[in-house]
């Protein structure tokens, strides 16, 4: 536990230094959500969401259970459409194009936007095949290239050394934390621009959690990362911006420091300090 | 605040009668199971003692003959094998195709559940009705005659609902988070179905298909309706040949036992062959299930 704490402090220091050394770097907006509403049948799950997400940043989404965090995340790669009763209005522009437009091809979107789920969901295949799956469905057949992708992706998720000797083992034989990092590696193999993570550490022990948090810090150098979490310390440790959701609305969205140190809305403060939720 | 509703003395007094009842019910369930087992055992013993000594290479390899000592069932074995050649591809393609459509493509709604319910209902239609359908459609309307193709298609229709329902269940059992992972990487629906869902569902689908097949192998009623003979016909060599099949052979030898007593023994011997075949098929189904059983 003490290592986690020191780590957190270190991260914070590092971030503050970074902010001081490069304060005015203009980061590109990847996602721009304007007036998004979403209904599951009669349930109004997202209400007038406005939010922009920038590259090379970690954006955390926090809020009590059932407030619409997962729903919003799944709207960003249109995975919500797997629920047939879903209806949306408003718009989400991804790199200048409205992804809610029916003419926007979901396959293109999901190739550029990777997703890591709450519960690790490796395929019942070998470790190698799990990683190679993405490249293969996008038409890469060359064994040498696939080998390279597998190695690079596993290295990218800092799990290569652990797994390099058992690439042909079934992924179900891995521990929960390893499976989750495998899923992150699998997501990297498609070379996305954005990674969406829905409570990626909620089923993991502190050590695996820490490794994934470090991984997120590493990945944000190249990717935009949106992470849903119930863990306030985690949000504070790893995110640059935090959005507080409540009953389908965004109550507050700002720099993480602001949200945690002097929130504008009373409810945000109450939630963060554990007074409800 | 805490009222006591549980009177320890009363509870203790009732306890022994509850325990006695418990033992009684357990005994009743055991007796029911035992009844079934005993009947089955008697049946098997009777058939085996009657038929086992008639099983030898000649019996298995010979043509049919009116002379009981020379009669063989090779024709029936080949007929049954040829039926399977028709039944397997037809049920697999149409059955699995239907299941995939209903489970993975069709919009979940009234129509879809109406179709699904009726497929389950079809599984309960008496097999003789399928015989009538086959007679009208394949033998007469399409003028196949009572050949292997007509028999095979009839049996295929008969077991199709079983295959569809089994395949639907296997597809439904594939966890949704696997397909989510696939879609999440930009896979199309077909890629997800082909590479993730089908392989995961395959053991279940195959198990269902094999069990359906063993049902088809034992069916007699639809074949009698089609007018399948047990005559001295040449061995079938293709799907347009006339044929007889193992259950038909059993049927005819059993009813002709009133003319030639020995036929009853031949029927028993044929039943053994059929049982061994069914036993093998079921073992394969269990093997597949155990070998590929997945921990999700
Ligand atoms: N498939 C669905 N069908 C109908 N309603 C749904 C569905 N999924 C979510 N909802 C509803 O939408 C609302 C938001 O759910 P969502 O899963 O986005 O919450 P969440 O913030 O992720 O909660 P948690 O922290 O518990 O994961 C809830 O009221 C939920 O009941
Ligand atoms: Mg959620």
PDB file of C-alpha atoms in Angstrom, chain A residues 79 82 107 110-111 113-115 117 119 121-125 133-134 136-138 172-173 186 190, chain B residues 108 175 177-189 191-192 195-196 199-200 294-296:
ATOM      1  CA  UNK A  79     -20.942  -0.271 -29.147  1.00  0.00           C
ATOM      2  CA  UNK A  82     -25.584  -3.758 -29.864  1.00  0.00           C
ATOM      3  CA  UNK A 107     -15.900  -0.777 -38.480  1.00  0.00           C
ATOM      4  CA  UNK A 110     -13.742   0.767 -33.970  1.00  0.00           C
ATOM      5  CA  UNK A 111     -10.488   0.110 -35.790  1.00  0.00           C
ATOM      6  CA  UNK A 113     -10.808   3.343 -31.190  1.00  0.00           C
ATOM      7  CA  UNK A 114      -9.831   0.394 -29.015  1.00  0.00           C
ATOM      8  CA  UNK A 115     -11.788  -0.757 -26.002  1.00  0.00           C
ATOM      9  CA  UNK A 117     -13.633  -3.983 -20.796  1.00  0.00           C
ATOM     10  CA  UNK A 119     -13.985  -8.000 -17.104  1.00  0.00           C
ATOM     11  CA  UNK A 121     -12.405 -11.018 -22.126  1.00  0.00           C
ATOM     12  CA  UNK A 122      -9.662 -12.871 -23.962  1.00  0.00           C
ATOM     13  CA  UNK A 123     -10.759 -15.214 -26.731  1.00  0.00           C
ATOM     14  CA  UNK A 124     -10.586 -18.938 -25.981  1.00  0.00           C
ATOM     15  CA  UNK A 125      -7.489 -19.108 -28.168  1.00  0.00           C
ATOM     16  CA  UNK A 133      -6.828 -11.539 -34.181  1.00  0.00           C
ATOM     17  CA  UNK A 134      -7.149  -7.804 -34.800  1.00  0.00           C
ATOM     18  CA  UNK A 136      -5.824 -10.687 -39.132  1.00  0.00           C
ATOM     19  CA  UNK A 137      -9.365  -9.378 -39.462  1.00  0.00           C
ATOM     20  CA  UNK A 138      -7.873  -6.295 -41.075  1.00  0.00           C
ATOM     21  CA  UNK A 172      -7.568 -18.745 -20.213  1.00  0.00           C
ATOM     22  CA  UNK A 173      -4.619 -20.127 -18.297  1.00  0.00           C
ATOM     23  CA  UNK A 186      -4.749  -7.086 -28.092  1.00  0.00           C
ATOM     24  CA  UNK A 190      -4.854  -2.730 -34.111  1.00  0.00           C
TER      25      UNK A 190
ATOM     26  CA  UNK B 108     -35.535  -9.973 -31.882  1.00  0.00           C
ATOM     27  CA  UNK B 175     -20.620 -15.236 -23.909  1.00  0.00           C
ATOM     28  CA  UNK B 177     -18.254 -10.303 -24.150  1.00  0.00           C
ATOM     29  CA  UNK B 178     -16.324 -12.370 -26.704  1.00  0.00           C
ATOM     30  CA  UNK B 179     -18.218 -10.899 -29.624  1.00  0.00           C
ATOM     31  CA  UNK B 180     -17.975  -7.461 -28.010  1.00  0.00           C
ATOM     32  CA  UNK B 181     -14.196  -7.823 -27.987  1.00  0.00           C
ATOM     33  CA  UNK B 182     -14.279  -8.735 -31.654  1.00  0.00           C
ATOM     34  CA  UNK B 183     -16.612  -5.907 -32.688  1.00  0.00           C
ATOM     35  CA  UNK B 184     -14.512  -3.571 -30.563  1.00  0.00           C
ATOM     36  CA  UNK B 185     -11.555  -4.143 -32.850  1.00  0.00           C
ATOM     37  CA  UNK B 186     -13.507  -3.294 -35.966  1.00  0.00           C
ATOM     38  CA  UNK B 187     -14.496  -6.795 -37.021  1.00  0.00           C
ATOM     39  CA  UNK B 188     -17.597  -7.119 -39.172  1.00  0.00           C
ATOM     40  CA  UNK B 189     -20.495  -9.244 -38.069  1.00  0.00           C
ATOM     41  CA  UNK B 191     -15.914 -12.068 -39.195  1.00  0.00           C
ATOM     42  CA  UNK B 192     -17.130 -12.218 -35.623  1.00  0.00           C
ATOM     43  CA  UNK B 195     -13.977 -16.596 -36.212  1.00  0.00           C
ATOM     44  CA  UNK B 196     -15.312 -16.216 -32.682  1.00  0.00           C
ATOM     45  CA  UNK B 199     -15.771 -21.971 -33.178  1.00  0.00           C
ATOM     46  CA  UNK B 200     -16.935 -21.440 -29.610  1.00  0.00           C
ATOM     47  CA  UNK B 294     -14.742 -24.460 -22.740  1.00  0.00           C
ATOM     48  CA  UNK B 295     -14.290 -22.545 -19.573  1.00  0.00           C
ATOM     49  CA  UNK B 296     -15.425 -19.059 -20.385  1.00  0.00           C
TER      50      UNK B 296
END
